[in-house]
Amino acid sequence: DAKTTQPPSMDCAEGRAANLPCNHSTISGNEYVYWYRQIHSQGPQYIIHGLKNNETNEMASLIITEDRKSSTLILPHATLRDTAVYYCIVRSLIYGGATNKLIFGTGTLLAVQP
Amino acid sequence: ETGVTQTPRHLVMGMTNKKSLKCEQHLGHNAMYWYKQSAKKPLELMFVYNFKEQTENNSVPSRFSPECPNSSHLFLHLHTLQPEDSALYLCASSQLTGVEQYFGPGTRLTVT
């Protein structure tokens, strides 16, 4: 699976959009970009995933560059409860066997400020 | 109960004790996972089970022994642990594709 690079920390003002970048320059054609977050001392929570088109759900939007070498997770109106470590993960979507695993990096600690 | 539950939430054990962590998922998934999260370190995948069969052992020491009696339950049996095994142990489940994994709240383990 391709390696990802994220800034270790970011701040965001409450109510503003939080834009979290992720670099995955070695991504291959069958690899998806996943985002999870982990609020302090809780289990990680799935946010969104995508292949090459931009995706949006009730939690966030995912913008993937045309060359797929980087992506941005957007929380449109950050709240204090969005303070968490955000993980960008790249992996292929292969069914079954030992390949349905996620490799977590160190992520970005997003601190939403009041 | 909904989602993924883990018991106990907190556990303190001596190095000579034997204990077990329990995970239960109520989502109808067929894959289950154990992860370890030590202080200031990324989550580390320990084991993967698909349809009750172990498909991944990420070089975990034998003092950690997983058991998956059915697709809804996963155990982690612990014996003769070391203080460096103190960590947050997380269980997760998913459909076989593993696209979206649902995590439990974790068991905070302290080995004294």
PDB file of C-alpha atoms in Angstrom:
ATOM      1  CA  ASP A   1       0.000   0.000   0.000  1.00  0.00           C
ATOM      2  CA  ALA A   2       1.171   3.519  -0.789  1.00  0.00           C
ATOM      3  CA  LYS A   3       2.670   5.710   1.935  1.00  0.00           C
ATOM      4  CA  THR A   4       0.895   8.871   3.059  1.00  0.00           C
ATOM      5  CA  THR A   5       2.277  12.106   4.483  1.00  0.00           C
ATOM      6  CA  GLN A   6       0.222  14.424   6.690  1.00  0.00           C
ATOM      7  CA  PRO A   7       1.119  17.485   8.771  1.00  0.00           C
ATOM      8  CA  PRO A   8       1.401  16.539  12.442  1.00  0.00           C
ATOM      9  CA  SER A   9      -0.995  19.216  13.642  1.00  0.00           C
ATOM     10  CA  MET A  10      -3.362  21.968  12.512  1.00  0.00           C
ATOM     11  CA  ASP A  11      -5.584  24.549  14.160  1.00  0.00           C
ATOM     12  CA  CYS A  12      -8.978  25.683  12.989  1.00  0.00           C
ATOM     13  CA  ALA A  13     -11.422  28.248  14.353  1.00  0.00           C
ATOM     14  CA  GLU A  14     -14.824  26.961  15.357  1.00  0.00           C
ATOM     15  CA  GLY A  15     -17.378  27.439  12.590  1.00  0.00           C
ATOM     16  CA  ARG A  16     -14.767  27.722   9.884  1.00  0.00           C
ATOM     17  CA  ALA A  17     -13.881  25.075   7.326  1.00  0.00           C
ATOM     18  CA  ALA A  18     -11.061  22.722   8.257  1.00  0.00           C
ATOM     19  CA  ASN A  19      -8.948  21.590   5.303  1.00  0.00           C
ATOM     20  CA  LEU A  20      -6.703  18.648   6.066  1.00  0.00           C
ATOM     21  CA  PRO A  21      -4.121  17.758   3.406  1.00  0.00           C
ATOM     22  CA  CYS A  22      -2.641  14.370   2.613  1.00  0.00           C
ATOM     23  CA  ASN A  23       0.135  13.530   0.196  1.00  0.00           C
ATOM     24  CA  HIS A  24       0.146  10.088  -1.423  1.00  0.00           C
ATOM     25  CA  SER A  25       2.439  10.564  -4.396  1.00  0.00           C
ATOM     26  CA  THR A  26       3.103   6.825  -4.859  1.00  0.00           C
ATOM     27  CA  ILE A  27      -0.560   5.851  -5.065  1.00  0.00           C
ATOM     28  CA  SER A  28      -1.361   3.252  -7.693  1.00  0.00           C
ATOM     29  CA  GLY A  29      -4.373   3.005  -9.952  1.00  0.00           C
ATOM     30  CA  ASN A  30      -6.405   0.567  -7.853  1.00  0.00           C
ATOM     31  CA  GLU A  31      -5.779   2.239  -4.502  1.00  0.00           C
ATOM     32  CA  TYR A  32      -8.444   4.194  -2.677  1.00  0.00           C
ATOM     33  CA  VAL A  33      -7.982   7.068  -0.239  1.00  0.00           C
ATOM     34  CA  TYR A  34      -9.661   6.579   3.134  1.00  0.00           C
ATOM     35  CA  TRP A  35     -10.062   9.004   6.006  1.00  0.00           C
ATOM     36  CA  TYR A  36     -10.663   8.055   9.611  1.00  0.00           C
ATOM     37  CA  ARG A  37     -10.540  10.116  12.767  1.00  0.00           C
ATOM     38  CA  GLN A  38      -9.873   9.274  16.388  1.00  0.00           C
ATOM     39  CA  ILE A  39     -11.222  11.401  19.175  1.00  0.00           C
ATOM     40  CA  HIS A  40      -9.097  11.186  22.307  1.00  0.00           C
ATOM     41  CA  SER A  41      -9.190   7.740  23.950  1.00  0.00           C
ATOM     42  CA  GLN A  42     -11.908   6.456  21.617  1.00  0.00           C
ATOM     43  CA  GLY A  43     -11.806   4.016  18.737  1.00  0.00           C
ATOM     44  CA  PRO A  44     -11.243   5.428  15.234  1.00  0.00           C
ATOM     45  CA  GLN A  45     -14.277   6.430  13.201  1.00  0.00           C
ATOM     46  CA  TYR A  46     -14.632   6.072   9.442  1.00  0.00           C
ATOM     47  CA  ILE A  47     -15.276   9.368   7.661  1.00  0.00           C
ATOM     48  CA  ILE A  48     -15.130   8.941   3.890  1.00  0.00           C
ATOM     49  CA  HIS A  49     -13.277   7.279   1.048  1.00  0.00           C
ATOM     50  CA  GLY A  50     -12.778   7.829  -2.675  1.00  0.00           C
ATOM     51  CA  LEU A  51     -10.904   6.676  -5.756  1.00  0.00           C
ATOM     52  CA  LYS A  52     -10.616   9.650  -8.100  1.00  0.00           C
ATOM     53  CA  ASN A  53     -13.843  11.610  -8.016  1.00  0.00           C
ATOM     54  CA  ASN A  54     -14.625  14.075  -5.270  1.00  0.00           C
ATOM     55  CA  GLU A  55     -16.894  12.622  -2.622  1.00  0.00           C
ATOM     56  CA  THR A  56     -19.231  14.179  -0.071  1.00  0.00           C
ATOM     57  CA  ASN A  57     -21.234  12.759   2.784  1.00  0.00           C
ATOM     58  CA  GLU A  58     -22.881  14.104   5.896  1.00  0.00           C
ATOM     59  CA  MET A  59     -19.564  14.368   7.717  1.00  0.00           C
ATOM     60  CA  ALA A  60     -17.104  15.741   5.177  1.00  0.00           C
ATOM     61  CA  SER A  61     -15.978  16.239   1.609  1.00  0.00           C
ATOM     62  CA  LEU A  62     -12.988  14.575  -0.010  1.00  0.00           C
ATOM     63  CA  ILE A  63     -11.178  16.357  -2.811  1.00  0.00           C
ATOM     64  CA  ILE A  64      -8.675  14.249  -4.788  1.00  0.00           C
ATOM     65  CA  THR A  65      -6.343  15.963  -7.240  1.00  0.00           C
ATOM     66  CA  GLU A  66      -6.524  14.938 -10.877  1.00  0.00           C
ATOM     67  CA  ASP A  67      -3.171  13.136 -10.695  1.00  0.00           C
ATOM     68  CA  ARG A  68      -4.354  11.464  -7.453  1.00  0.00           C
ATOM     69  CA  LYS A  69      -1.090  12.274  -5.714  1.00  0.00           C
ATOM     70  CA  SER A  70      -2.748  14.277  -2.969  1.00  0.00           C
ATOM     71  CA  SER A  71      -6.117  14.838  -1.376  1.00  0.00           C
ATOM     72  CA  THR A  72      -7.843  17.166   1.054  1.00  0.00           C
ATOM     73  CA  LEU A  73     -10.455  16.330   3.641  1.00  0.00           C
ATOM     74  CA  ILE A  74     -12.810  19.228   4.255  1.00  0.00           C
ATOM     75  CA  LEU A  75     -14.948  19.622   7.365  1.00  0.00           C
ATOM     76  CA  PRO A  76     -17.196  22.486   6.225  1.00  0.00           C
ATOM     77  CA  HIS A  77     -18.099  23.940   9.619  1.00  0.00           C
ATOM     78  CA  ALA A  78     -15.736  22.665  12.288  1.00  0.00           C
ATOM     79  CA  THR A  79     -17.022  22.320  15.842  1.00  0.00           C
ATOM     80  CA  LEU A  80     -15.167  21.669  19.079  1.00  0.00           C
ATOM     81  CA  ARG A  81     -16.263  18.031  18.828  1.00  0.00           C
ATOM     82  CA  ASP A  82     -14.235  17.699  15.627  1.00  0.00           C
ATOM     83  CA  THR A  83     -11.007  17.986  17.608  1.00  0.00           C
ATOM     84  CA  ALA A  84      -9.327  14.655  16.882  1.00  0.00           C
ATOM     85  CA  VAL A  85      -6.463  12.926  15.086  1.00  0.00           C
ATOM     86  CA  TYR A  86      -7.322  12.524  11.398  1.00  0.00           C
ATOM     87  CA  TYR A  87      -5.777   9.632   9.473  1.00  0.00           C
ATOM     88  CA  CYS A  88      -5.372   9.450   5.723  1.00  0.00           C
ATOM     89  CA  ILE A  89      -4.922   5.855   4.550  1.00  0.00           C
ATOM     90  CA  VAL A  90      -4.345   4.468   1.072  1.00  0.00           C
ATOM     91  CA  ARG A  91      -5.104   0.882   0.209  1.00  0.00           C
ATOM     92  CA  SER A  92      -6.409  -1.215  -2.596  1.00  0.00           C
ATOM     93  CA  LEU A  93      -9.893  -2.614  -2.587  1.00  0.00           C
ATOM     94  CA  ILE A  94      -9.162  -6.314  -2.847  1.00  0.00           C
ATOM     95  CA  TYR A  95     -11.771  -8.628  -1.514  1.00  0.00           C
ATOM     96  CA  GLY A  96     -11.079 -11.111   1.219  1.00  0.00           C
ATOM     97  CA  GLY A  97      -7.944 -12.757   2.492  1.00  0.00           C
ATOM     98  CA  ALA A  98      -5.441 -10.743   4.466  1.00  0.00           C
ATOM     99  CA  THR A  99      -5.802  -7.652   2.346  1.00  0.00           C
ATOM    100  CA  ASN A 100      -8.751  -6.058   4.108  1.00  0.00           C
ATOM    101  CA  LYS A 101      -6.493  -4.335   6.593  1.00  0.00           C
ATOM    102  CA  LEU A 102      -5.799  -0.695   7.346  1.00  0.00           C
ATOM    103  CA  ILE A 103      -2.324   0.644   8.083  1.00  0.00           C
ATOM    104  CA  PHE A 104      -2.580   3.737  10.255  1.00  0.00           C
ATOM    105  CA  GLY A 105       0.133   6.399  10.286  1.00  0.00           C
ATOM    106  CA  THR A 106       0.552   9.179  12.820  1.00  0.00           C
ATOM    107  CA  GLY A 107      -2.179  11.379  11.314  1.00  0.00           C
ATOM    108  CA  THR A 108      -2.934  15.077  11.834  1.00  0.00           C
ATOM    109  CA  LEU A 109      -4.076  16.376  15.196  1.00  0.00           C
ATOM    110  CA  LEU A 110      -6.777  18.919  14.398  1.00  0.00           C
ATOM    111  CA  ALA A 111      -7.446  21.330  17.248  1.00  0.00           C
ATOM    112  CA  VAL A 112     -10.639  23.329  16.813  1.00  0.00           C
ATOM    113  CA  GLN A 113     -10.389  26.558  18.770  1.00  0.00           C
ATOM    114  CA  PRO A 114     -13.416  28.369  20.245  1.00  0.00           C
TER     115      PRO A 114
ATOM    116  CA  GLU B   1     -26.425  -3.086  22.260  1.00  0.00           C
ATOM    117  CA  THR B   2     -25.413  -1.695  18.926  1.00  0.00           C
ATOM    118  CA  GLY B   3     -22.160  -1.421  17.069  1.00  0.00           C
ATOM    119  CA  VAL B   4     -19.001  -2.910  18.525  1.00  0.00           C
ATOM    120  CA  THR B   5     -18.684  -3.433  22.256  1.00  0.00           C
ATOM    121  CA  GLN B   6     -15.591  -4.300  24.266  1.00  0.00           C
ATOM    122  CA  THR B   7     -15.218  -5.525  27.831  1.00  0.00           C
ATOM    123  CA  PRO B   8     -13.689  -4.701  30.141  1.00  0.00           C
ATOM    124  CA  ARG B   9     -13.055  -1.038  29.420  1.00  0.00           C
ATOM    125  CA  HIS B  10     -10.163  -0.915  31.864  1.00  0.00           C
ATOM    126  CA  LEU B  11      -7.928  -3.735  33.079  1.00  0.00           C
ATOM    127  CA  VAL B  12      -4.970  -3.792  35.430  1.00  0.00           C
ATOM    128  CA  MET B  13      -3.077  -7.059  35.600  1.00  0.00           C
ATOM    129  CA  GLY B  14       0.156  -8.402  36.969  1.00  0.00           C
ATOM    130  CA  MET B  15       2.754 -10.026  34.762  1.00  0.00           C
ATOM    131  CA  THR B  16       1.828 -13.508  35.991  1.00  0.00           C
ATOM    132  CA  ASN B  17      -1.930 -13.121  35.525  1.00  0.00           C
ATOM    133  CA  LYS B  18      -4.104 -14.562  32.785  1.00  0.00           C
ATOM    134  CA  LYS B  19      -6.956 -12.433  31.510  1.00  0.00           C
ATOM    135  CA  SER B  20      -9.140 -12.157  28.432  1.00  0.00           C
ATOM    136  CA  LEU B  21     -10.491  -9.231  26.453  1.00  0.00           C
ATOM    137  CA  LYS B  22     -13.854  -9.635  24.790  1.00  0.00           C
ATOM    138  CA  CYS B  23     -15.251  -8.005  21.685  1.00  0.00           C
ATOM    139  CA  GLU B  24     -18.739  -8.371  20.268  1.00  0.00           C
ATOM    140  CA  GLN B  25     -20.158  -6.878  17.099  1.00  0.00           C
ATOM    141  CA  HIS B  26     -23.880  -6.476  16.413  1.00  0.00           C
ATOM    142  CA  LEU B  27     -23.513  -5.354  12.797  1.00  0.00           C
ATOM    143  CA  GLY B  28     -23.652  -8.644  10.909  1.00  0.00           C
ATOM    144  CA  HIS B  29     -20.062  -8.277   9.739  1.00  0.00           C
ATOM    145  CA  ASN B  30     -17.847 -11.192   8.769  1.00  0.00           C
ATOM    146  CA  ALA B  31     -14.389  -9.757   9.482  1.00  0.00           C
ATOM    147  CA  MET B  32     -12.967  -8.811  12.870  1.00  0.00           C
ATOM    148  CA  TYR B  33      -9.688  -7.220  13.920  1.00  0.00           C
ATOM    149  CA  TRP B  34      -7.505  -6.577  16.948  1.00  0.00           C
ATOM    150  CA  TYR B  35      -5.376  -3.428  17.049  1.00  0.00           C
ATOM    151  CA  LYS B  36      -2.933  -2.167  19.669  1.00  0.00           C
ATOM    152  CA  GLN B  37      -2.320   1.508  20.354  1.00  0.00           C
ATOM    153  CA  SER B  38       0.608   2.312  22.625  1.00  0.00           C
ATOM    154  CA  ALA B  39       1.136   5.814  23.961  1.00  0.00           C
ATOM    155  CA  LYS B  40       2.197   8.257  21.248  1.00  0.00           C
ATOM    156  CA  LYS B  41       2.363   5.515  18.594  1.00  0.00           C
ATOM    157  CA  PRO B  42       0.154   4.743  15.596  1.00  0.00           C
ATOM    158  CA  LEU B  43      -2.388   1.974  15.760  1.00  0.00           C
ATOM    159  CA  GLU B  44      -0.804  -1.383  15.053  1.00  0.00           C
ATOM    160  CA  LEU B  45      -2.813  -4.159  13.470  1.00  0.00           C
ATOM    161  CA  MET B  46      -2.410  -7.390  15.439  1.00  0.00           C
ATOM    162  CA  PHE B  47      -4.813  -9.963  14.008  1.00  0.00           C
ATOM    163  CA  VAL B  48      -7.426 -10.273  11.270  1.00  0.00           C
ATOM    164  CA  TYR B  49     -10.209 -12.845  11.182  1.00  0.00           C
ATOM    165  CA  ASN B  50     -12.383 -13.469   8.135  1.00  0.00           C
ATOM    166  CA  PHE B  51     -15.338 -15.822   8.587  1.00  0.00           C
ATOM    167  CA  LYS B  52     -13.798 -16.987  11.900  1.00  0.00           C
ATOM    168  CA  GLU B  53     -10.511 -17.901  10.223  1.00  0.00           C
ATOM    169  CA  GLN B  54      -7.340 -16.062  11.140  1.00  0.00           C
ATOM    170  CA  THR B  55      -5.899 -14.494   7.979  1.00  0.00           C
ATOM    171  CA  GLU B  56      -3.343 -12.152   9.485  1.00  0.00           C
ATOM    172  CA  ASN B  57      -0.956 -12.352  12.423  1.00  0.00           C
ATOM    173  CA  ASN B  58       1.248  -9.296  12.379  1.00  0.00           C
ATOM    174  CA  SER B  59       4.201 -10.942  14.172  1.00  0.00           C
ATOM    175  CA  VAL B  60       2.412 -10.751  17.509  1.00  0.00           C
ATOM    176  CA  PRO B  61       4.144 -12.462  20.482  1.00  0.00           C
ATOM    177  CA  SER B  62       2.561 -15.713  21.591  1.00  0.00           C
ATOM    178  CA  ARG B  63       1.604 -14.233  24.978  1.00  0.00           C
ATOM    179  CA  PHE B  64      -1.326 -12.747  23.003  1.00  0.00           C
ATOM    180  CA  SER B  65      -3.680 -15.502  21.869  1.00  0.00           C
ATOM    181  CA  PRO B  66      -6.767 -14.585  19.830  1.00  0.00           C
ATOM    182  CA  GLU B  67      -9.919 -16.638  19.548  1.00  0.00           C
ATOM    183  CA  CYS B  68     -12.850 -16.150  17.185  1.00  0.00           C
ATOM    184  CA  PRO B  69     -15.615 -18.673  17.984  1.00  0.00           C
ATOM    185  CA  ASN B  70     -18.076 -17.076  15.534  1.00  0.00           C
ATOM    186  CA  SER B  71     -18.355 -14.023  13.329  1.00  0.00           C
ATOM    187  CA  SER B  72     -19.809 -11.920  16.148  1.00  0.00           C
ATOM    188  CA  HIS B  73     -17.308 -12.574  18.913  1.00  0.00           C
ATOM    189  CA  LEU B  74     -13.579 -12.075  19.229  1.00  0.00           C
ATOM    190  CA  PHE B  75     -11.395 -12.665  22.244  1.00  0.00           C
ATOM    191  CA  LEU B  76      -7.819 -11.807  23.084  1.00  0.00           C
ATOM    192  CA  HIS B  77      -6.354 -14.071  25.749  1.00  0.00           C
ATOM    193  CA  LEU B  78      -3.469 -12.573  27.670  1.00  0.00           C
ATOM    194  CA  HIS B  79      -0.818 -14.362  29.728  1.00  0.00           C
ATOM    195  CA  THR B  80       2.581 -13.463  31.182  1.00  0.00           C
ATOM    196  CA  LEU B  81       2.439  -9.973  29.732  1.00  0.00           C
ATOM    197  CA  GLN B  82       5.174  -7.385  30.072  1.00  0.00           C
ATOM    198  CA  PRO B  83       4.811  -3.758  31.219  1.00  0.00           C
ATOM    199  CA  GLU B  84       5.473  -2.614  27.632  1.00  0.00           C
ATOM    200  CA  ASP B  85       2.252  -4.388  26.630  1.00  0.00           C
ATOM    201  CA  SER B  86       0.311  -1.682  28.440  1.00  0.00           C
ATOM    202  CA  ALA B  87      -1.776   0.005  25.762  1.00  0.00           C
ATOM    203  CA  LEU B  88      -5.250   0.626  24.392  1.00  0.00           C
ATOM    204  CA  TYR B  89      -6.513  -2.533  22.675  1.00  0.00           C
ATOM    205  CA  LEU B  90      -9.097  -1.888  20.007  1.00  0.00           C
ATOM    206  CA  CYS B  91     -11.409  -4.300  18.292  1.00  0.00           C
ATOM    207  CA  ALA B  92     -13.003  -3.575  14.928  1.00  0.00           C
ATOM    208  CA  SER B  93     -15.320  -5.305  12.495  1.00  0.00           C
ATOM    209  CA  SER B  94     -16.240  -4.883   8.861  1.00  0.00           C
ATOM    210  CA  GLN B  95     -17.685  -6.590   5.876  1.00  0.00           C
ATOM    211  CA  LEU B  96     -15.112  -8.725   4.108  1.00  0.00           C
ATOM    212  CA  THR B  97     -14.015  -5.874   1.856  1.00  0.00           C
ATOM    213  CA  GLY B  98     -12.892  -3.974   4.939  1.00  0.00           C
ATOM    214  CA  VAL B  99     -13.820  -0.662   3.350  1.00  0.00           C
ATOM    215  CA  GLU B 100     -15.429   0.729   6.465  1.00  0.00           C
ATOM    216  CA  GLN B 101     -14.234  -0.660   9.754  1.00  0.00           C
ATOM    217  CA  TYR B 102     -16.242  -0.042  12.877  1.00  0.00           C
ATOM    218  CA  PHE B 103     -14.207   0.233  16.044  1.00  0.00           C
ATOM    219  CA  GLY B 104     -15.136  -0.491  19.614  1.00  0.00           C
ATOM    220  CA  PRO B 105     -14.266   1.884  22.461  1.00  0.00           C
ATOM    221  CA  GLY B 106     -11.193  -0.119  23.413  1.00  0.00           C
ATOM    222  CA  THR B 107      -9.806  -1.720  26.567  1.00  0.00           C
ATOM    223  CA  ARG B 108      -7.203   0.302  28.419  1.00  0.00           C
ATOM    224  CA  LEU B 109      -4.737  -2.324  29.688  1.00  0.00           C
ATOM    225  CA  THR B 110      -2.114  -1.659  32.327  1.00  0.00           C
ATOM    226  CA  VAL B 111       0.442  -4.354  33.140  1.00  0.00           C
ATOM    227  CA  THR B 112       2.138  -3.936  36.501  1.00  0.00           C
TER     228      THR B 112
END
